[in-house]
């Protein structure tokens, strides 16, 4: 089980998403995209 | 369920968003579908990784599936399990196993669309009550928030799933039909966890 500060971060971010419906996506995009780009790049090197 | 107006631009769409929208646009021409599980939370802003997106489709005949598959191939997707439509239908989908499609590149790189046939009345009801969720900014059908929360809290229960559920509960605070969540959890208990037996 993760410690309570992990869930607190989840909750803090969820409240930001709820209160900023036209802002959150631009903050998430680099994180989500970088995971896919990094993963593809790694697979291509194998 | 209503939401604040979504003002996001196309440029804000992630690689996952574009992949899912492209895939669903083709799927929608052939069969009723839902996107469920992790991508529901991710498309609502959960910042966690995933390599596969879960899709449940209504059962279809073999000729119908072959048309669907061929349309996906024509649109630059490829099935990881096989190139042979009969093999995919007979040895995977019909047997309750999932099949996975990726963009046809030099290798089978993520993201992947994981497709399964609806397997019981719960899946059929998820498809029947499917929704477009405006906050995501995506023109695709999802299983309802109540279904997603119920599965995560009653069946899946990992840290990741409980965090997804908490995230969705905060986003849709005061809009969630708790009575419905309880009924769905009861059904999951009976049909997926054999709680009555």
XYZ file of C-alpha atoms in Angstrom:
243
model
C 0.000 0.000 0.000
C 1.372 3.415 -0.932
C 1.624 5.992 1.837
C -1.034 8.647 2.351
C 0.915 11.456 0.660
C 0.539 9.567 -2.627
C -3.257 9.634 -2.446
C -3.114 13.275 -1.312
C -1.247 14.105 -4.540
C -3.827 12.214 -6.591
C -6.610 14.174 -4.897
C -4.862 17.536 -5.251
C -4.353 16.987 -8.976
C -7.944 15.732 -9.484
C -9.282 18.909 -7.872
C -7.102 20.972 -10.242
C -8.533 19.075 -13.232
C -12.097 19.615 -11.985
C -11.557 23.329 -11.411
C -9.544 24.009 -14.581
C -11.319 22.160 -17.400
C -9.594 24.198 -20.126
C -6.079 24.100 -18.640
C -5.294 20.621 -17.393
C -4.784 18.933 -20.737
C -1.852 21.076 -21.819
C -0.104 20.155 -18.554
C -0.780 16.420 -18.984
C 0.122 16.163 -22.680
C 3.946 16.324 -22.286
C 3.861 13.661 -19.550
C 1.639 11.204 -21.449
C 3.388 11.794 -24.785
C 6.873 11.445 -23.337
C 5.995 8.012 -21.900
C 4.926 6.754 -25.327
C 7.830 8.399 -27.179
C 10.385 7.024 -24.714
C 8.822 3.568 -24.822
C 8.811 3.481 -28.665
C 12.390 4.673 -28.763
C 13.444 1.935 -26.322
C 11.640 -0.814 -28.292
C 13.248 0.374 -31.521
C 16.706 0.008 -29.957
C 16.070 -3.598 -28.885
C -23.987 13.687 -16.379
C -23.102 17.275 -17.296
C -19.760 18.959 -17.249
C -18.179 22.338 -17.574
C -17.645 23.341 -21.180
C -14.510 21.898 -22.651
C -12.326 24.458 -24.419
C -9.321 22.339 -25.269
C -7.761 22.651 -28.681
C -6.793 19.834 -31.019
C -3.123 20.620 -30.261
C -3.680 19.529 -26.665
C -4.564 15.995 -27.714
C -2.028 13.407 -26.642
C -0.601 10.578 -28.750
C -2.992 8.259 -26.881
C -5.979 10.538 -27.599
C -5.252 10.608 -31.332
C -4.684 6.854 -31.499
C -7.954 6.126 -29.682
C -10.010 8.603 -31.713
C -8.651 7.271 -35.010
C -9.363 3.695 -33.973
C -12.848 4.416 -32.608
C -13.839 6.323 -35.745
C -13.347 3.140 -37.760
C -14.843 0.866 -35.102
C -17.979 2.996 -34.899
C -18.815 2.173 -38.525
C -18.926 -1.552 -37.772
C -19.950 -2.277 -34.189
C -21.069 -0.770 -30.885
C -18.088 -0.373 -28.576
C -16.961 1.105 -25.297
C -13.607 2.281 -24.018
C -13.215 1.303 -20.382
C -10.752 0.912 -17.521
C -7.433 2.822 -17.357
C -7.893 5.121 -20.329
C -11.103 6.495 -18.804
C -9.067 7.850 -15.898
C -6.164 8.933 -18.110
C -8.461 10.834 -20.476
C -9.739 12.674 -17.400
C -6.242 13.811 -16.472
C -4.744 10.972 -14.438
C -1.004 11.251 -15.035
C 0.012 7.639 -15.210
C 1.350 5.383 -17.888
C -0.441 2.776 -19.947
C 0.440 0.911 -23.102
C -2.944 -0.571 -23.860
C -6.419 0.822 -24.144
C -9.323 -1.485 -23.304
C -12.206 -1.771 -25.741
C -15.258 -4.032 -25.437
C -17.359 -4.615 -28.547
C -20.724 -6.262 -29.127
C -20.509 -9.804 -30.409
C -20.436 -9.912 -34.196
C -20.484 -12.603 -36.866
C -17.296 -13.749 -38.575
C -18.091 -11.976 -41.892
C -18.861 -8.771 -39.960
C -15.564 -9.065 -38.097
C -13.644 -9.628 -41.332
C -15.087 -6.384 -42.744
C -14.148 -4.546 -39.551
C -10.626 -5.997 -39.538
C -10.091 -5.166 -43.211
C -11.167 -1.576 -42.599
C -8.625 -1.309 -39.774
C -5.882 -2.700 -42.030
C -6.857 -0.259 -44.787
C -6.423 2.541 -42.235
C -2.904 1.510 -41.230
C -3.571 -0.598 -38.158
C -2.213 -4.111 -37.738
C -3.270 -6.995 -35.481
C -0.410 -8.326 -33.356
C -1.874 -11.841 -32.988
C -2.199 -12.689 -36.681
C -2.720 -11.375 -40.199
C -5.297 -14.073 -40.827
C -8.845 -12.889 -40.083
C -10.203 -16.413 -39.529
C -7.395 -17.213 -37.125
C -8.050 -14.021 -35.151
C -11.805 -14.676 -34.991
C -11.771 -18.433 -34.362
C -8.777 -18.731 -32.059
C -8.991 -15.521 -30.069
C -12.200 -13.482 -30.093
C -14.621 -16.419 -30.180
C -12.737 -18.104 -27.358
C -12.999 -15.050 -25.126
C -9.416 -13.907 -25.610
C -8.497 -10.367 -26.507
C -6.822 -9.195 -29.689
C -4.491 -6.237 -30.006
C -4.040 -3.689 -32.762
C -1.247 -1.149 -33.149
C -0.341 1.384 -35.800
C 1.422 -0.414 -38.634
C 5.015 0.700 -38.090
C 8.394 -1.034 -38.217
C 7.457 -3.024 -35.106
C 4.537 -3.603 -32.789
C 5.033 -0.439 -30.760
C 2.642 1.004 -28.202
C -0.036 2.173 -27.796
C -2.163 -0.947 -28.335
C -5.931 -1.268 -28.599
C -6.983 -4.387 -26.703
C -10.352 -5.629 -27.960
C -12.665 -8.189 -26.383
C -16.176 -9.358 -27.130
C -18.796 -8.526 -24.500
C -18.851 -11.638 -22.342
C -21.891 -11.302 -20.073
C -24.881 -9.134 -19.167
C -22.598 -6.678 -17.357
C -20.620 -6.006 -20.542
C -23.821 -5.789 -22.585
C -25.233 -3.254 -20.124
C -21.991 -1.247 -20.217
C -22.387 -0.988 -23.978
C -26.104 -0.185 -23.703
C -25.434 2.663 -21.233
C -22.287 3.965 -22.941
C -21.611 7.701 -22.908
C -19.558 10.421 -24.509
C -17.794 12.317 -21.741
C -17.312 15.999 -22.688
C -14.589 16.735 -20.137
C -12.237 14.416 -22.030
C -12.612 16.441 -25.239
C -12.776 13.146 -27.122
C -15.491 12.116 -29.556
C -15.646 8.492 -28.428
C -17.918 6.286 -26.326
C -16.918 5.310 -22.793
C -18.518 2.988 -20.297
C -20.229 5.121 -17.653
C -18.312 6.656 -14.767
C -20.447 4.573 -12.399
C -19.350 1.346 -14.137
C -15.684 2.348 -14.115
C -15.723 3.265 -10.423
C -17.544 0.037 -9.551
C -15.060 -2.196 -11.402
C -12.077 -0.453 -9.882
C -13.406 -0.508 -6.322
C -15.104 -3.915 -6.328
C -13.112 -6.125 -8.727
C -9.690 -4.691 -9.612
C -8.732 -3.009 -6.327
C -4.989 -2.407 -6.968
C -3.434 0.843 -5.685
C -3.515 2.161 -9.246
C -7.216 1.297 -9.633
C -8.203 2.798 -6.292
C -6.353 5.988 -7.242
C -8.106 6.056 -10.633
C -11.422 5.694 -8.855
C -10.633 8.459 -6.356
C -9.604 10.710 -9.246
C -12.902 10.102 -11.066
C -14.899 10.574 -7.865
C -13.349 14.012 -7.354
C -13.838 15.062 -10.989
C -17.505 13.989 -10.937
C -18.200 14.874 -7.312
C -21.959 15.275 -6.692
C -22.788 13.833 -10.132
C -22.185 10.167 -9.380
C -25.270 8.005 -8.873
C -24.188 6.118 -5.749
C -27.274 3.910 -5.783
C -26.313 2.776 -9.271
C -22.692 2.198 -8.189
C -23.933 -0.070 -5.390
C -26.208 -2.017 -7.766
C -23.357 -2.500 -10.252
C -21.026 -3.662 -7.479
C -23.643 -6.191 -6.423
C -23.884 -7.489 -9.997
C -20.096 -7.687 -10.269
C -20.082 -9.676 -7.046
C -22.627 -12.149 -8.385
C -21.374 -12.507 -11.957
C -17.617 -11.974 -11.704
C -16.787 -12.882 -8.107
C -19.345 -15.671 -7.565
C -20.359 -14.137 -4.256
C -23.711 -15.965 -4.156
C -22.199 -19.385 -4.698
